[in-house]
Coordinates of C-alpha atoms in Angstrom, one line a residue:
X1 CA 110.1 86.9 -16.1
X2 CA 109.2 89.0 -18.9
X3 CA 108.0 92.8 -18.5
X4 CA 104.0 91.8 -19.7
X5 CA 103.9 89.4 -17.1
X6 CA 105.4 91.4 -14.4
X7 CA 103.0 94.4 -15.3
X8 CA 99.9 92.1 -15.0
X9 CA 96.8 93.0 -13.0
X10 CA 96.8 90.1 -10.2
X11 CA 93.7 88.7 -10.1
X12 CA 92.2 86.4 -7.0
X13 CA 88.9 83.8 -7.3
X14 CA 86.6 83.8 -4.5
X15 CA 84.5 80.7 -4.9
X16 CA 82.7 78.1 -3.6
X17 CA 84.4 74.6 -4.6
X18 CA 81.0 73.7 -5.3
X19 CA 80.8 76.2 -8.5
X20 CA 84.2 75.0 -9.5
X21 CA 83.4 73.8 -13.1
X22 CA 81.5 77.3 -13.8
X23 CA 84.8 79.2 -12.4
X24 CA 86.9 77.3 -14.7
X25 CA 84.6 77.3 -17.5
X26 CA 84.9 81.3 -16.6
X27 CA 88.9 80.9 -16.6
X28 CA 89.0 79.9 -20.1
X29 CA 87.3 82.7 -21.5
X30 CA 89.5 85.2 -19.3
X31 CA 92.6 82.7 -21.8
X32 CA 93.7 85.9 -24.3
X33 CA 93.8 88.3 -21.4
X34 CA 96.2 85.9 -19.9
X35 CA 98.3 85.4 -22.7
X36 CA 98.4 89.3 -23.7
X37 CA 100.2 89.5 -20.0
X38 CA 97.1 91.7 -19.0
X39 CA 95.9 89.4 -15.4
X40 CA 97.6 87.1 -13.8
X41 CA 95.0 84.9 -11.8
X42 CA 95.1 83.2 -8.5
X43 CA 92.7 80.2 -6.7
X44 CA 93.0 78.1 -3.9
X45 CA 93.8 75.1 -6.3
X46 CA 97.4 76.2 -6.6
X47 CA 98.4 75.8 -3.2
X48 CA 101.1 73.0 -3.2
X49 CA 101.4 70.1 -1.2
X50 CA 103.0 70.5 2.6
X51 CA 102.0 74.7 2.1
X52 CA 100.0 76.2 5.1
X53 CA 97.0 76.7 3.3
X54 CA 95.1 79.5 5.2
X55 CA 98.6 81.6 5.1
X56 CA 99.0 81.1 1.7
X57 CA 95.3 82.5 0.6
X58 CA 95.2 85.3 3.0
X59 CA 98.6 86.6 1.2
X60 CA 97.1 86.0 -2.2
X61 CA 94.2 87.8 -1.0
X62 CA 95.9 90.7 0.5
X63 CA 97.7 91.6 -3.0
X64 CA 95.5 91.1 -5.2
X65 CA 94.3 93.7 -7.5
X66 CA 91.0 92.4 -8.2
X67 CA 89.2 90.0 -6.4
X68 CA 86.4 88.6 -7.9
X69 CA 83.1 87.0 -6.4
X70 CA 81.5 84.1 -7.7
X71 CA 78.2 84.6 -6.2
X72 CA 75.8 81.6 -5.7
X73 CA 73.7 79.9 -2.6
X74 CA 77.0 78.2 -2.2
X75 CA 78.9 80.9 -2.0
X76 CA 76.8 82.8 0.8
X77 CA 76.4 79.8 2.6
X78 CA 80.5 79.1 2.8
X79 CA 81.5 80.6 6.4
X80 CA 85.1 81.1 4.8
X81 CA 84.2 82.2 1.5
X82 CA 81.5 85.0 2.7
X83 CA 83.1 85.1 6.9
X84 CA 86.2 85.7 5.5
X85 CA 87.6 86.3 2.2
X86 CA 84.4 88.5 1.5
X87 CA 85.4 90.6 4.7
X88 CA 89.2 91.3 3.5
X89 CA 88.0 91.6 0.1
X90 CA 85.7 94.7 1.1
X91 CA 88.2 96.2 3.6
X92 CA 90.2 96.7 0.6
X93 CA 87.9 98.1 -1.8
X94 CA 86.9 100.5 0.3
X95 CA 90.2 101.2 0.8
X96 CA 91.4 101.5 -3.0
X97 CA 93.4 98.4 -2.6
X98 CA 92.0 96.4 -5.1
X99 CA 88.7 96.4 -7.1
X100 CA 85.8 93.7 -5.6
X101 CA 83.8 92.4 -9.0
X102 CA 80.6 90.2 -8.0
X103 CA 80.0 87.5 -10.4
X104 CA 76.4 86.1 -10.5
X105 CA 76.5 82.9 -11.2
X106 CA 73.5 81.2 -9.9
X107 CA 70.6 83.0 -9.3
X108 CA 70.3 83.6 -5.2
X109 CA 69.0 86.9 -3.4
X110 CA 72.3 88.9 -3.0
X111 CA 71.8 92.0 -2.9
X112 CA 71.4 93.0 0.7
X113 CA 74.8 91.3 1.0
X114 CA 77.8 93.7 1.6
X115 CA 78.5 93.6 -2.0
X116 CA 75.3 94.6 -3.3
X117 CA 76.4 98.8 -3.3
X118 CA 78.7 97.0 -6.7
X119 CA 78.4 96.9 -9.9
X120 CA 77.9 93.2 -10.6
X121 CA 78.3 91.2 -14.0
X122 CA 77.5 89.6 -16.1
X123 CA 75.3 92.6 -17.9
X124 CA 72.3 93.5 -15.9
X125 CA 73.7 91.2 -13.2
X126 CA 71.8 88.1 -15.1
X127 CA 72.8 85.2 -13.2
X128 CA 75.1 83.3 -15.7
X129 CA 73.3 80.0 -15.2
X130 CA 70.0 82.0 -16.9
X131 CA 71.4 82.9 -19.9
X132 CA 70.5 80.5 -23.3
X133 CA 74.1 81.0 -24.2
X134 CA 76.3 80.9 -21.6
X135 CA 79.3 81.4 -23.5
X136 CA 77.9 84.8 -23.8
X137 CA 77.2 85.6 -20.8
X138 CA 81.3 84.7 -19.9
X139 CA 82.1 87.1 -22.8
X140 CA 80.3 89.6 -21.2
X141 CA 82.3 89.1 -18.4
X142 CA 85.6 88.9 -19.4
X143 CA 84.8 92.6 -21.4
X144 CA 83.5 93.9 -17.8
X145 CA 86.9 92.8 -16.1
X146 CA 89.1 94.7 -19.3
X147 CA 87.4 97.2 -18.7
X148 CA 88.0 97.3 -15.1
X149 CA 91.6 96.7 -15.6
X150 CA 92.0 99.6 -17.8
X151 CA 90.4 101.8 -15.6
X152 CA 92.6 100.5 -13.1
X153 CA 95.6 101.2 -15.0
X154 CA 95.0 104.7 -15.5
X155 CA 94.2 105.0 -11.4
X156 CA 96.9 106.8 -9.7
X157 CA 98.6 105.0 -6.8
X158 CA 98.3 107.2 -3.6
X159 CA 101.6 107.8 -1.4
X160 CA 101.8 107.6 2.1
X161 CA 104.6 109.2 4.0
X162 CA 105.4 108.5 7.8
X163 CA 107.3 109.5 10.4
X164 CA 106.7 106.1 12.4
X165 CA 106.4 103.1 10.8
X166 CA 106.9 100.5 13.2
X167 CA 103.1 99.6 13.3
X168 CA 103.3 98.9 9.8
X169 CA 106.4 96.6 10.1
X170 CA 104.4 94.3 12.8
X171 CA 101.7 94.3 10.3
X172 CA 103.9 93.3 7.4
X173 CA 105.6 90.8 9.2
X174 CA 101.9 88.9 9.7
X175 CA 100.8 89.7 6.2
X176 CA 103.5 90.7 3.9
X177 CA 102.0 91.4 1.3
X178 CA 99.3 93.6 2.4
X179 CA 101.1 96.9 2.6
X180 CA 102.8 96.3 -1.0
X181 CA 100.4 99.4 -2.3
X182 CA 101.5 101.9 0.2
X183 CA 105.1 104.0 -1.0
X184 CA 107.3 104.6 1.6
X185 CA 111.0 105.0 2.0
X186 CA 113.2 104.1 4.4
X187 CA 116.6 103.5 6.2
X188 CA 117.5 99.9 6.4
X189 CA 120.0 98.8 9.5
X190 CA 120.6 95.0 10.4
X191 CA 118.7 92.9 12.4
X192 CA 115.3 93.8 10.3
X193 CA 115.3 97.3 12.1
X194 CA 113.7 100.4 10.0
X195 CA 114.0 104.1 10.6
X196 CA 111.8 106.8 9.1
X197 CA 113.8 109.3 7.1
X198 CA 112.4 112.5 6.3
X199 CA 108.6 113.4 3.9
X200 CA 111.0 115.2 1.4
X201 CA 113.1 112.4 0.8
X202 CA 110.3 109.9 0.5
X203 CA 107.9 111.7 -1.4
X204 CA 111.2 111.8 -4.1
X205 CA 111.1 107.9 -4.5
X206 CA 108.8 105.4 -5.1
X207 CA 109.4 102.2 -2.7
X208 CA 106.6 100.4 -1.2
X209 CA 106.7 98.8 2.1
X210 CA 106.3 95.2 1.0
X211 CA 109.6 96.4 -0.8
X212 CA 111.9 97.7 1.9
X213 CA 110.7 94.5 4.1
X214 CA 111.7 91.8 1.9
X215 CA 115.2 93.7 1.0
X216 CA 115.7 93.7 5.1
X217 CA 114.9 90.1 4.9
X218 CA 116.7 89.2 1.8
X219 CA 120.5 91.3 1.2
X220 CA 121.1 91.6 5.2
X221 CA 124.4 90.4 6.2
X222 CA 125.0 89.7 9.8
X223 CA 128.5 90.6 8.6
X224 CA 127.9 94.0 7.2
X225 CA 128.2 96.3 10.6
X226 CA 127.5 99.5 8.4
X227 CA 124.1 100.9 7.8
X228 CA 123.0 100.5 4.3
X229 CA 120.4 102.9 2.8
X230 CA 118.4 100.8 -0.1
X231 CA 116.1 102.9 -2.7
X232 CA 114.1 100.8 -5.4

């Protein structure tokens, strides 16, 4: 993997299937930021065959770094798209996990909705469908998420230090990827067990949670009976 792609800004589609052609008319024009190695985008059409489906979006959801909206009738009238992945997607704005970006792309009466505090695009939140030229109106948007990005970029990434992580573990262990933003180090013993080491040692590194979990999951040795301390 080179190092543009694994610096790129993930980036997650919420959408109504019915808007599909607009979201991959939408995909093309976002074409030179994926090539630069700026985003790396995400939608439900690249779940592969015999993959649990549900799982699979939730944990592209939860690690995302932007998540954007496609807003239409369609897309408030989906029970998952607005019951669900709208819900998560605000939890972690609010947050400072990722950064929510409402597309209008049909005209509809949004802005009561939970989104409506954003700042939508395309310019002036036109609905995309109303512009004359809508290969403008995808420009506009593709310079709205750059911008975003870079802004993003420049963010810096809170730490968090703990003296009790299990909680977090259970919660990693049902979404694993959720927790990927939150630094933390700590002492790794077999058997997936974790142990809290002290605030001046963690704030010194810079390993997120998602992190330390997989390691447990992936360089354990059931023959090892040592306890081995991993930083990365």
């Amino acid at each position: 993997m080179s190092n543009s792609t694994k610096n790129a800004i993930t980036l997650f589609y919420s959408y109504s299937h019915k808007d599909e052609e607009i979201r991959n008319e939408l995909d093309k024009h976002l074409s030179i930021l994926k090539r630069q190695g700026v985003i790396s985008e995400w939608y439900d059409r690249k779940i592969s065959g015999g993959t649990e489906w549900e799982s699979e979006i939730d944990q592209q959801l939860q690690s995302a770094s932007i998540i954007l909206l496609l807003i239409s009738s369609d897309f408030l009238a989906s029970d998952y798209c607005y019951g669900k992945e709208l819900k998560i997607a605000m939890e972690r704005h609010e947050s400072g996990q990722a950064r929510v970006i409402p597309i209008i792309i049909r005209s509809v009466d949004w802005n009561q909705a939970p989104f409506g505090k954003l700042q939508a695009l395309p310019k002036d939140a036109k609905p995309v469908k109303s512009w004359n030229d809508v290969d403008e109106a995808f420009t506009n948007i593709a310079q709205g998420i750059r911008t975003a990005i870079d802004e993003i970029k420049v963010r810096p990434v809170a730490k968090e230090t703990t003296t009790d992580i299990s909680a977090l573990v259970k919660k990693f262990k049902l979404r694993p990827k959720k927790y990927a933003g939150t630094e933390i180090i700590a002492d790794i013993k077999l058997k997936d067990k974790l142990e809290a080491i002290s605030t001046h040692e963690a704030d010194s590194f810079n390993l997120s949670l998602g992190d330390a979990i997989f390691r447990i999951f992936t360089f354990t040795n059931p023959d090892i009976k040592n306890i081995e301390k991993i930083y990365a």
